[in-house]
């Protein structure tokens, strides 16, 4: 991907973000029961979904790397994981803000929240592995193995926490999914925000990908310079 | 097939012999688990009412810590004198190596747990032998060791491996631990109330744990070869 | 560069064409070509960092090369790793022995892993040949380094491999053991097997081999039948080519 395309992608993400901000804060009406706080949802929901997309991308790139090892797959997995951790962190942050305002508590150990938190740990662990594993092919392979495990684990965590909640009484009802009766402007704003964060995710991952390749190239040059 | 099983058994036999000689895993970890349980006892000062809630968590946190300590040794002992290369040079399929190391980690952990379960029963005033709990322990330990063996093989080549191993694999193995804690507290609640064991209620937890074991075993066995490749 | 031709019995023990290998971003093997026929013993000389150990690990299936083709006994190590592992016997700086097991237990362990038939007879045979019978029932960590290396060599020979890969086999061995080793390698080659060994030691390397090669910077810079070089010539050549005092 050439530089002007990359700059264009970042610019597009910026413009779309401005529109999303306008839509979320000024354009859509206040939600009837929750009030202004509900506007966090225009960020929280898209960020959460894109967080899962990022995790999925790590999974796919990891499998591709093990089948056909190349620095490209490795760099895609790495870039996507780093951006993914950013998104999952933001998801937890916006979620707790909303929770405090709506439920009156920051945190609740519901299956959904627990799974999100474990997911955050999984991908933080992924980045730590990148930092502590041996450099080169072996480290990349370890990361790929963890990237596959992490994705398979997410549904398992959800399953085990749901089973547990079946036994215990449900303390609080989780955030309800957007209902059919959603106001058309709200629906549009949500969909647009989703698109915005998707473009942002792609733009950031592409940037991180090229940065990663450049880091590897620099290191190669440095080593061959020292080797002479 | 015969060579495959023979390789698995040979690794198991070798690890058992080494453990008998060096006593590096079972004995020290046994004492450690005992200490952890005692520490929890002081931390919570459990009243009979609190006991049912806290004991299951205490049990599995101690076993999880013990498991990590054991797993740190699993491949570290191969690494001394380049033994891992020695293993890798043998004309044995990589998943036979995996199952050999998995089973030795599994049996060592199980030995520790089977000694600690009655001790735990005495300290927390619970029945010394609960068949359902023992069965659950076997299943949970299998899932734990299945994932742990893969990560243990990774960790030997990393910096700060003793700390990193739990950070990497606790989140992965968490579903199994959650299931274990939940079903154990159900078992303890039943035992505390003096009820006979209710297997029908319990069966679904066993099924869930068994399903996790199956997933972890398949994924781990498939990925192990990539971990030991240089 | 002269490459020995096949001895007529079919494929060679080792055939390497354009082997490359990089660790992370550092390339260690840079297009390496050579052929080792059956029945030959090759001494590979090379300074530290020339890529000797990486080459041995690549031939031993412990490391996979990045590009080029490699055939061990006409098998592809990437696809037929198990068959290759059955064919080769490897001894590196590490003995691969477990410290807290006895020599005999170690050999039993590896014997079972390799599926060696009539294992006990084979172990006794090797213990006699390498002269460590008296030390077999002692735990390995109580033995001297040289004795451990002998048992390590027995471990490498246990499954009657046709190709031996030895990384600096003479280090740590006393005169007596080196004598045994030399005889053993000669017999091995006389019976149609091949030996690939690396060394620093010009004198020992020349006595043990019938082919000599020099590895410089991840490439074979020199490859000749042993009979064509005199020790003095080879020594000065080695210094010139490898750029190191010997």
XYZ file of C-alpha atoms in Angstrom:
704
model
C 0.000 0.000 0.000
C 1.571 3.280 -0.994
C 2.065 6.228 1.278
C -0.634 8.511 -0.165
C -3.205 5.747 0.233
C -2.149 5.278 3.847
C -2.349 9.009 4.530
C -5.740 9.071 2.824
C -6.980 6.256 5.045
C -5.887 8.078 8.198
C -7.475 11.304 6.904
C -10.703 9.475 6.135
C -10.746 8.008 9.646
C -10.248 11.519 11.059
C -13.070 13.061 9.052
C -15.403 10.185 9.839
C -14.568 10.503 13.519
C -15.581 14.170 13.451
C -18.890 13.228 11.845
C -19.406 10.472 14.415
C -18.765 12.938 17.239
C -21.288 15.335 15.728
C -23.856 12.568 15.288
C -23.397 11.055 18.737
C -23.411 14.295 20.704
C -25.536 16.719 18.706
C -27.588 14.941 16.064
C -29.281 12.038 17.853
C -31.980 12.756 20.452
C -31.584 11.891 24.115
C -32.539 8.353 24.982
C -35.791 8.326 26.990
C -34.823 6.263 30.058
C -31.051 6.511 30.247
C -30.607 10.112 29.142
C -27.430 11.650 27.814
C -25.253 8.864 29.205
C -26.613 6.502 26.582
C -24.524 8.423 24.028
C -21.489 6.433 25.203
C -23.042 3.512 23.351
C -22.158 5.089 19.991
C -18.546 4.515 20.976
C -18.732 1.535 23.264
C -20.612 -0.829 20.952
C -18.547 -0.202 17.779
C -15.286 -0.331 19.759
C -16.292 -3.656 21.298
C -17.206 -5.174 17.952
C -14.016 -3.946 16.293
C -12.076 -5.355 19.254
C -13.425 -8.776 18.315
C -12.614 -8.144 14.657
C -9.009 -7.399 15.653
C -8.824 -10.608 17.682
C -10.226 -12.485 14.695
C -7.578 -10.951 12.449
C -4.833 -12.087 14.863
C -6.322 -15.585 14.757
C -6.463 -15.755 10.959
C -2.982 -14.269 10.490
C -1.587 -16.683 13.093
C -2.979 -19.708 11.310
C -1.696 -18.362 8.005
C 1.728 -17.874 9.556
C 1.948 -21.452 10.808
C 0.867 -22.822 7.429
C 3.112 -20.571 5.386
C 5.610 -18.666 7.536
C 6.340 -15.166 6.311
C 7.192 -11.906 8.008
C 4.072 -10.399 6.494
C 1.603 -12.635 8.320
C 3.617 -12.200 11.464
C 3.554 -8.412 11.180
C -0.205 -8.418 10.456
C -0.859 -10.505 13.562
C 1.374 -8.286 15.652
C -0.116 -5.016 14.407
C -3.658 -6.257 14.795
C -2.997 -7.497 18.330
C -1.564 -4.173 19.404
C -4.475 -2.188 17.965
C -6.807 -4.848 19.363
C -5.501 -4.310 22.904
C -6.149 -0.598 22.440
C -9.732 -1.273 21.383
C -10.412 -3.811 24.134
C -9.014 -1.372 26.716
C -11.298 1.366 25.381
C -14.201 -1.050 25.433
C -13.602 -1.781 29.129
C -13.120 1.912 29.888
C -16.284 3.133 28.149
C -18.146 0.151 29.568
C -17.254 0.937 33.181
C -18.136 4.629 32.695
C -21.528 3.643 31.352
C -21.980 1.051 34.088
C -21.316 3.568 36.835
C -23.803 6.032 35.362
C -26.533 3.494 34.601
C -26.215 0.636 37.122
C -24.525 2.733 39.795
C -21.544 0.355 39.893
C -18.310 0.325 37.928
C -18.090 -3.348 37.470
C -20.244 -6.444 37.534
C -19.011 -9.998 37.127
C -21.529 -10.835 34.462
C -20.476 -13.297 31.743
C -20.091 -10.541 29.203
C -17.911 -8.322 31.368
C -15.869 -11.209 32.686
C -15.231 -12.452 29.177
C -14.157 -8.978 28.033
C -11.716 -8.683 30.901
C -10.223 -12.121 30.263
C -9.957 -11.218 26.609
C -7.976 -8.136 27.578
C -5.632 -10.355 29.620
C -5.244 -12.760 26.704
C -4.075 -10.088 24.295
C -1.927 -8.297 26.858
C -0.295 -11.698 27.385
C 0.170 -11.881 23.617
C 2.042 -8.574 23.597
C 4.121 -9.654 26.590
C 5.060 -12.840 24.794
C 6.211 -10.696 21.891
C 8.453 -8.777 24.241
C 9.931 -11.721 26.130
C 10.078 -14.507 23.564
C 13.214 -15.087 21.520
C 13.454 -12.865 18.458
C 12.861 -14.150 14.974
C 11.060 -17.191 13.659
C 10.732 -18.960 16.972
C 9.181 -15.990 18.756
C 6.814 -15.459 15.848
C 5.746 -19.086 16.016
C 5.109 -18.871 19.774
C 3.014 -15.761 19.200
C 1.010 -17.527 16.497
C 0.303 -20.429 18.855
C -0.929 -18.026 21.536
C -2.938 -16.056 18.977
C -4.815 -19.232 18.044
C -5.319 -20.333 21.644
C -6.610 -16.893 22.650
C -9.348 -16.817 20.048
C -10.507 -20.346 20.838
C -10.525 -19.454 24.516
C -12.890 -16.485 24.285
C -16.058 -18.559 23.677
C -14.949 -21.072 26.317
C -14.656 -18.337 28.936
C -18.086 -17.056 27.967
C -19.527 -20.561 28.179
C -18.112 -21.296 31.602
C -19.288 -17.972 33.028
C -22.764 -18.362 31.525
C -23.188 -21.811 33.019
C -22.220 -20.414 36.337
C -24.752 -17.586 36.068
C -27.406 -20.156 35.276
C -26.893 -21.577 38.721
C -26.727 -18.280 40.572
C -29.422 -15.610 40.407
C -28.751 -12.912 37.873
C -27.935 -9.772 39.850
C -28.194 -7.254 37.083
C -29.339 -7.351 33.538
C -26.561 -6.691 31.080
C -26.753 -3.911 28.526
C -29.685 -4.722 26.295
C -28.958 -5.199 22.630
C -30.289 -2.425 20.354
C -33.995 -3.117 20.135
C -36.201 -3.056 17.072
C -37.799 0.122 18.337
C -34.544 2.014 17.971
C -34.988 5.542 16.713
C -33.926 5.751 13.030
C -31.377 8.501 13.750
C -29.906 6.417 16.553
C -29.661 3.456 14.229
C -27.898 5.533 11.556
C -25.512 7.042 14.088
C -24.639 3.611 15.462
C -24.028 2.127 12.033
C -21.946 5.098 10.978
C -19.895 4.922 14.174
C -19.297 1.245 13.470
C -17.964 2.095 10.028
C -15.804 4.874 11.472
C -14.131 2.596 13.977
C -13.633 -0.072 11.328
C -11.803 2.455 9.130
C -9.822 3.640 12.159
C -8.879 0.057 13.014
C -7.721 -0.629 9.467
C -5.775 2.635 9.260
C -4.005 2.053 12.591
C -3.243 -1.578 11.817
C -1.818 -0.685 8.408
C 0.380 1.993 9.991
C 1.547 -0.374 12.712
C 2.204 -3.047 10.094
C 4.525 -0.792 8.101
C 6.187 0.430 11.252
C 6.839 -3.165 12.275
C 8.331 -4.010 8.882
C 10.504 -0.900 9.111
C 11.693 -1.930 12.575
C 12.725 -5.330 11.254
C 14.447 -3.784 8.262
C 16.359 -1.345 10.478
C 17.502 -4.151 12.697
C 18.668 -6.153 9.688
C 20.629 -3.193 8.375
C 22.152 -2.553 11.747
C 23.248 -6.165 12.096
C 24.731 -6.373 8.634
C 26.559 -3.100 9.303
C 27.977 -4.456 12.558
C 28.770 -7.753 10.874
C 31.129 -6.125 8.373
C 1.084 -47.512 16.952
C 3.073 -49.745 19.281
C 6.158 -47.554 18.836
C 4.015 -44.482 19.492
C 2.681 -45.799 22.794
C 6.077 -47.146 23.742
C 7.605 -43.668 23.279
C 4.925 -42.062 25.453
C 5.435 -44.663 28.142
C 9.240 -44.351 27.947
C 9.091 -40.591 28.555
C 6.740 -41.171 31.451
C 9.037 -43.802 32.923
C 12.066 -41.523 32.544
C 10.338 -38.553 34.211
C 9.133 -40.763 37.034
C 12.638 -42.128 37.597
C 14.106 -38.609 37.553
C 11.506 -37.451 40.047
C 12.264 -40.346 42.376
C 15.947 -39.418 42.203
C 15.800 -35.633 42.416
C 12.505 -35.038 44.268
C 12.324 -31.636 42.634
C 8.608 -31.519 41.920
C 6.208 -33.471 44.093
C 7.676 -33.025 47.579
C 8.400 -29.266 47.567
C 5.131 -28.444 45.813
C 3.188 -30.562 48.274
C 4.553 -28.502 51.134
C 3.884 -25.326 49.188
C 0.225 -26.221 48.578
C -0.187 -27.004 52.249
C 1.195 -23.563 53.090
C -1.086 -21.809 50.627
C -4.142 -23.510 52.097
C -3.076 -22.547 55.626
C -2.485 -18.958 54.493
C -5.952 -18.742 53.005
C -7.355 -20.064 56.242
C -5.816 -17.117 58.088
C -6.836 -14.654 55.434
C -10.514 -15.559 55.637
C -10.930 -16.987 59.153
C -13.793 -19.041 57.721
C -16.930 -19.398 59.792
C -19.085 -22.399 58.829
C -21.290 -20.122 56.718
C -18.374 -18.568 54.888
C -16.691 -21.933 54.487
C -18.942 -23.187 51.724
C -18.287 -20.035 49.704
C -14.559 -19.752 50.260
C -13.304 -23.323 50.399
C -13.810 -24.183 46.727
C -11.905 -21.080 45.657
C -9.144 -21.768 48.156
C -8.758 -25.300 46.921
C -8.463 -24.395 43.259
C -6.258 -21.351 43.718
C -3.811 -23.541 45.643
C -3.943 -26.264 43.010
C -3.468 -23.737 40.221
C -0.376 -22.260 41.871
C 0.951 -25.748 42.430
C 0.323 -26.623 38.816
C 2.304 -23.657 37.537
C 5.245 -24.517 39.730
C 5.170 -28.052 38.399
C 4.886 -26.928 34.797
C 7.880 -24.649 35.177
C 9.879 -27.790 35.831
C 8.365 -29.915 33.047
C 10.596 -28.618 30.275
C 13.204 -26.871 32.398
C 14.486 -30.312 33.363
C 14.703 -31.299 29.711
C 16.651 -28.157 28.926
C 19.506 -29.020 31.276
C 22.335 -30.638 29.304
C 20.442 -29.924 26.102
C 18.047 -32.775 26.760
C 15.293 -31.181 24.754
C 17.447 -31.496 21.638
C 18.073 -35.087 22.617
C 14.330 -35.712 22.728
C 13.777 -33.874 19.467
C 16.434 -35.980 17.735
C 14.595 -39.200 18.465
C 12.566 -40.625 15.571
C 9.340 -40.169 17.469
C 6.427 -38.069 16.282
C 6.173 -34.704 18.001
C 2.739 -35.414 19.381
C 4.033 -38.565 21.062
C 6.585 -36.318 22.799
C 3.716 -33.996 23.701
C 1.551 -36.741 25.172
C 4.518 -38.166 27.085
C 5.309 -34.843 28.714
C 1.614 -34.102 29.216
C 1.031 -37.366 31.046
C 4.018 -36.930 33.319
C 2.885 -33.398 34.245
C -0.634 -34.749 34.734
C 0.380 -37.577 37.044
C 2.689 -35.406 39.137
C -0.058 -32.849 39.672
C -2.584 -35.548 40.413
C -0.287 -37.131 42.993
C -0.029 -33.796 44.791
C -3.754 -33.173 44.596
C -4.731 -36.625 45.815
C -2.572 -36.179 48.877
C -3.913 -32.688 49.526
C -7.639 -33.422 49.112
C -7.998 -35.376 52.392
C -5.755 -32.851 54.177
C -8.025 -30.119 52.879
C -11.038 -32.086 54.101
C -9.569 -32.223 57.608
C -8.710 -28.514 57.720
C -12.053 -27.331 56.356
C -14.153 -29.922 58.139
C -15.378 -31.658 54.998
C -15.694 -35.342 54.121
C -12.262 -36.818 53.420
C -13.321 -38.641 50.314
C -15.862 -37.238 47.855
C -15.898 -39.364 44.683
C -17.372 -36.542 42.614
C -14.628 -34.141 43.698
C -11.905 -36.654 42.891
C -13.360 -37.256 39.459
C -13.629 -33.527 38.869
C -10.011 -33.109 39.962
C -8.879 -35.673 37.414
C -10.745 -33.931 34.583
C -9.647 -30.432 35.551
C -6.032 -31.461 35.940
C -6.099 -33.063 32.510
C -7.227 -29.816 30.859
C -4.759 -27.817 32.901
C -1.825 -30.053 31.980
C -2.897 -30.212 28.313
C -2.526 -26.460 27.850
C 0.241 -26.118 30.400
C 2.562 -28.530 28.600
C 2.496 -26.412 25.433
C 3.166 -23.197 27.323
C 5.808 -24.816 29.460
C 7.660 -25.805 26.287
C 7.461 -22.175 25.139
C 8.450 -20.644 28.443
C 11.790 -22.469 28.702
C 13.089 -20.350 25.865
C 11.857 -17.033 27.229
C 13.224 -14.418 29.526
C 11.570 -14.138 32.946
C 9.974 -17.497 32.300
C 8.819 -18.249 35.857
C 6.648 -15.127 35.884
C 5.678 -15.257 32.264
C 4.340 -18.811 32.274
C 1.346 -18.011 34.532
C 0.715 -14.700 32.753
C 0.516 -16.498 29.422
C -1.504 -19.475 30.329
C -3.753 -18.563 33.280
C -6.140 -16.636 31.015
C -6.217 -19.597 28.620
C -6.884 -22.211 31.240
C -9.369 -20.055 33.151
C -12.556 -21.653 31.747
C -11.516 -24.983 33.236
C -10.697 -23.382 36.579
C -14.000 -21.477 36.678
C -15.901 -24.674 35.967
C -13.911 -26.476 38.670
C -14.530 -23.804 41.306
C -18.234 -23.650 40.568
C -18.814 -27.372 40.631
C -16.614 -27.802 43.711
C -18.661 -25.264 45.648
C -21.799 -27.148 44.617
C -20.215 -30.363 45.879
C -19.141 -28.731 49.155
C -22.562 -27.173 49.664
C -24.131 -30.606 49.207
C -21.601 -32.273 51.511
C -22.013 -29.518 54.121
C -25.754 -30.021 54.173
C -25.197 -33.743 54.633
C -26.950 -34.586 51.371
C -26.040 -37.596 49.328
C -24.158 -36.619 46.166
C -26.468 -35.465 43.446
C -24.864 -36.802 40.293
C -27.515 -35.559 37.879
C -26.872 -31.930 38.847
C -23.175 -32.562 38.807
C -23.051 -34.390 35.483
C -23.427 -31.226 33.417
C -20.383 -29.666 35.061
C -18.395 -32.796 34.362
C -19.591 -32.674 30.769
C -18.510 -29.064 30.422
C -15.075 -29.786 31.863
C -14.708 -32.847 29.667
C -15.634 -30.754 26.622
C -12.977 -28.159 27.539
C -10.446 -30.949 27.972
C -11.258 -32.276 24.523
C -10.869 -28.854 22.885
C -7.616 -28.121 24.711
C -6.158 -31.557 23.965
C -6.870 -31.330 20.249
C -5.603 -27.762 19.851
C -2.528 -28.350 22.025
C -1.526 -31.570 20.304
C -1.864 -29.853 16.928
C 0.161 -26.782 17.930
C 2.889 -28.444 19.985
C 5.006 -29.313 16.933
C 5.319 -25.607 16.096
C 6.508 -24.817 19.590
C 9.390 -27.288 19.643
C 10.562 -26.539 16.114
C 13.566 -24.215 15.937
C 35.893 -26.203 -5.761
C 36.022 -29.940 -6.265
C 33.044 -31.991 -5.194
C 33.563 -35.719 -4.792
C 31.357 -37.788 -7.018
C 29.047 -40.549 -5.868
C 30.611 -43.860 -5.045
C 28.194 -45.670 -7.314
C 25.892 -47.096 -4.635
C 23.189 -44.551 -5.351
C 22.385 -41.334 -3.528
C 24.923 -39.660 -1.298
C 24.792 -39.436 2.494
C 24.395 -35.663 2.393
C 23.510 -33.488 -0.554
C 23.227 -29.767 0.119
C 22.467 -27.209 -2.589
C 22.337 -23.494 -1.894
C 21.457 -23.854 1.791
C 20.689 -20.605 3.548
C 19.672 -19.950 7.108
C 19.130 -16.707 8.969
C 18.390 -16.271 12.641
C 16.085 -13.343 13.108
C 17.777 -10.932 10.757
C 21.292 -12.371 10.840
C 22.208 -14.769 8.080
C 24.424 -17.642 9.153
C 24.451 -19.972 6.163
C 24.755 -18.185 2.844
C 24.274 -20.573 -0.021
C 26.111 -23.665 1.023
C 26.846 -26.488 -1.440
C 28.448 -29.836 -0.801
C 28.016 -33.552 -1.239
C 29.167 -36.225 1.138
C 29.247 -39.678 -0.467
C 28.637 -42.893 1.461
C 31.729 -44.405 2.990
C 33.432 -41.040 3.413
C 34.491 -39.129 6.489
C 34.489 -35.369 6.141
C 36.230 -32.972 8.515
C 34.765 -29.514 8.339
C 37.020 -26.761 9.623
C 35.815 -23.322 10.490
C 36.455 -20.449 12.860
C 34.014 -19.516 15.590
C 30.954 -17.938 14.049
C 31.523 -19.439 10.618
C 28.247 -21.371 10.914
C 29.533 -24.841 11.799
C 27.148 -25.470 14.652
C 24.188 -24.153 12.674
C 25.122 -26.445 9.815
C 25.277 -29.468 12.108
C 21.924 -28.535 13.666
C 20.420 -28.125 10.198
C 21.689 -31.528 9.065
C 20.406 -32.996 12.336
C 16.814 -31.759 11.679
C 17.004 -29.543 14.779
C 16.894 -26.396 12.655
C 15.166 -25.952 9.333
C 17.003 -24.133 6.566
C 15.330 -21.141 4.908
C 16.047 -21.953 1.288
C 17.998 -24.376 -0.866
C 17.630 -28.131 -0.921
C 18.947 -30.677 1.510
C 18.849 -34.456 1.218
C 20.052 -36.780 3.935
C 20.331 -40.330 2.551
C 18.092 -39.011 -0.263
C 15.402 -38.128 2.322
C 13.923 -34.659 2.709
C 14.365 -33.543 6.345
C 11.343 -31.242 6.096
C 8.970 -34.007 5.024
C 10.605 -37.205 6.241
C 12.096 -35.945 9.482
C 11.368 -39.177 11.347
C 13.165 -41.313 8.760
C 16.109 -38.884 8.731
C 16.312 -39.013 12.525
C 16.460 -42.807 12.334
C 19.375 -42.532 9.876
C 21.577 -40.069 11.771
C 23.522 -40.207 15.004
C 24.292 -36.821 16.523
C 26.797 -35.696 19.109
C 27.175 -32.009 19.919
C 28.799 -30.147 22.793
C 25.944 -31.361 24.904
C 25.645 -35.025 25.718
C 21.813 -35.038 25.964
C 22.179 -37.246 29.023
C 20.073 -36.815 32.138
C 22.339 -36.001 35.072
C 20.422 -37.895 37.684
C 20.052 -41.117 35.743
C 22.840 -43.654 35.404
C 24.599 -44.157 32.092
C 22.729 -47.416 31.644
C 19.357 -45.821 32.366
C 20.111 -43.043 29.915
C 21.001 -45.546 27.232
C 17.903 -47.576 27.997
C 15.790 -44.450 27.660
C 17.210 -43.506 24.275
C 17.261 -47.121 23.152
C 13.522 -47.369 23.717
C 12.869 -44.016 22.089
C 14.746 -45.219 19.004
C 13.173 -48.650 19.162
C 16.580 -50.377 19.105
C 16.222 -54.159 18.684
C 18.185 -56.379 21.097
C 18.993 -53.276 23.084
C 20.864 -54.842 25.987
C 23.376 -56.619 23.756
C 23.872 -53.425 21.788
C 24.522 -51.392 24.947
C 27.068 -53.901 26.236
C 28.735 -53.947 22.818
C 29.080 -50.149 22.817
C 30.168 -50.008 26.439
C 32.983 -52.429 25.597
C 33.964 -50.615 22.427
C 34.043 -47.219 24.136
C 35.431 -48.654 27.351
C 32.988 -47.303 29.920
C 31.519 -50.579 31.193
C 32.691 -49.984 34.757
C 30.994 -46.573 34.914
C 27.635 -47.557 33.524
C 25.739 -47.860 36.765
C 26.919 -44.523 38.148
C 24.777 -41.444 37.857
C 25.961 -39.289 35.023
C 26.653 -36.159 37.079
C 29.226 -38.039 39.146
C 31.253 -38.899 36.039
C 34.064 -36.875 34.490
C 33.307 -34.799 31.435
C 35.223 -37.169 29.167
C 33.359 -40.189 30.485
C 30.030 -38.404 29.953
C 31.084 -37.676 26.412
C 31.838 -41.348 25.780
C 28.371 -42.307 26.998
C 26.982 -39.493 24.871
C 28.776 -41.011 21.894
C 27.270 -44.395 22.726
C 23.875 -42.681 22.798
C 24.523 -41.336 19.317
C 25.563 -44.775 18.018
C 22.883 -46.793 19.775
C 20.500 -47.191 16.841
C 23.266 -48.038 14.330
C 22.919 -44.802 12.332
C 24.461 -44.806 8.864
C 25.423 -41.155 9.062
C 27.224 -39.648 12.040
C 27.085 -35.910 12.693
C 29.680 -34.916 15.241
C 30.256 -31.349 16.396
C 33.873 -31.129 17.654
C 33.882 -34.709 18.914
C 37.486 -34.665 20.156
C 37.030 -31.916 22.747
C 37.058 -33.178 26.292
C 38.298 -36.640 25.329
C 41.661 -37.991 26.516
C 44.234 -39.616 24.219
C 42.886 -43.088 24.903
C 39.324 -42.064 24.050
C 40.407 -40.187 20.943
C 42.188 -43.336 19.783
C 38.984 -45.308 20.277
C 36.993 -42.638 18.444
C 39.357 -42.626 15.465
C 39.188 -46.405 15.129
C 35.449 -46.346 15.476
C 35.005 -43.743 12.737
C 37.336 -45.634 10.394
C 35.333 -48.842 10.906
C 32.100 -46.953 10.407
C 33.234 -45.622 7.032
C 34.762 -48.946 6.008
C 31.335 -50.505 6.501
C 29.799 -47.995 4.117
C 28.603 -45.425 6.625
C 29.516 -41.762 6.508
C 30.825 -39.273 9.023
C 30.415 -35.521 9.063
C 32.454 -33.883 11.776
C 33.423 -30.332 12.597
C 36.622 -29.366 14.311
C 39.126 -26.634 15.143
C 41.971 -29.021 15.587
C 43.914 -29.342 12.326
C 45.960 -32.336 13.401
C 43.034 -34.438 14.674
C 40.739 -33.283 11.926
C 43.166 -34.460 9.263
C 43.849 -37.852 10.877
C 40.210 -38.721 11.206
C 39.039 -37.666 7.758
C 39.340 -38.704 4.148
C 37.821 -35.433 2.957
C 38.453 -31.958 4.304
C 36.458 -28.776 3.912
C 36.651 -25.239 5.235
C 33.602 -23.198 6.136
C 33.968 -19.433 5.862
C 31.123 -17.034 6.478
C 28.398 -19.599 5.855
C 29.880 -20.968 2.612
C 32.128 -23.912 1.775
C 35.355 -22.217 0.718
C 37.410 -25.364 0.187
C 36.696 -29.077 -0.314
C 39.377 -31.667 -1.139
C 40.117 -35.353 -0.631
C 42.428 -35.663 2.340
C 45.062 -37.497 0.282
C 45.711 -34.374 -1.804
C 46.830 -32.147 1.093
C 49.736 -32.260 3.515
C 49.196 -31.064 7.083
C 51.610 -28.167 6.679
C 50.023 -26.957 3.457
C 46.589 -27.316 4.917
C 47.511 -25.374 8.026
C 48.747 -22.369 6.084
C 45.807 -22.621 3.725
C 43.370 -22.685 6.636
C 44.944 -19.588 8.158
C 44.741 -17.790 4.818
C 41.181 -18.811 3.949
C 39.570 -18.588 7.349
C 41.615 -15.573 8.396
C 42.342 -16.951 11.837
C 45.532 -18.143 13.511
C 45.338 -21.840 14.296
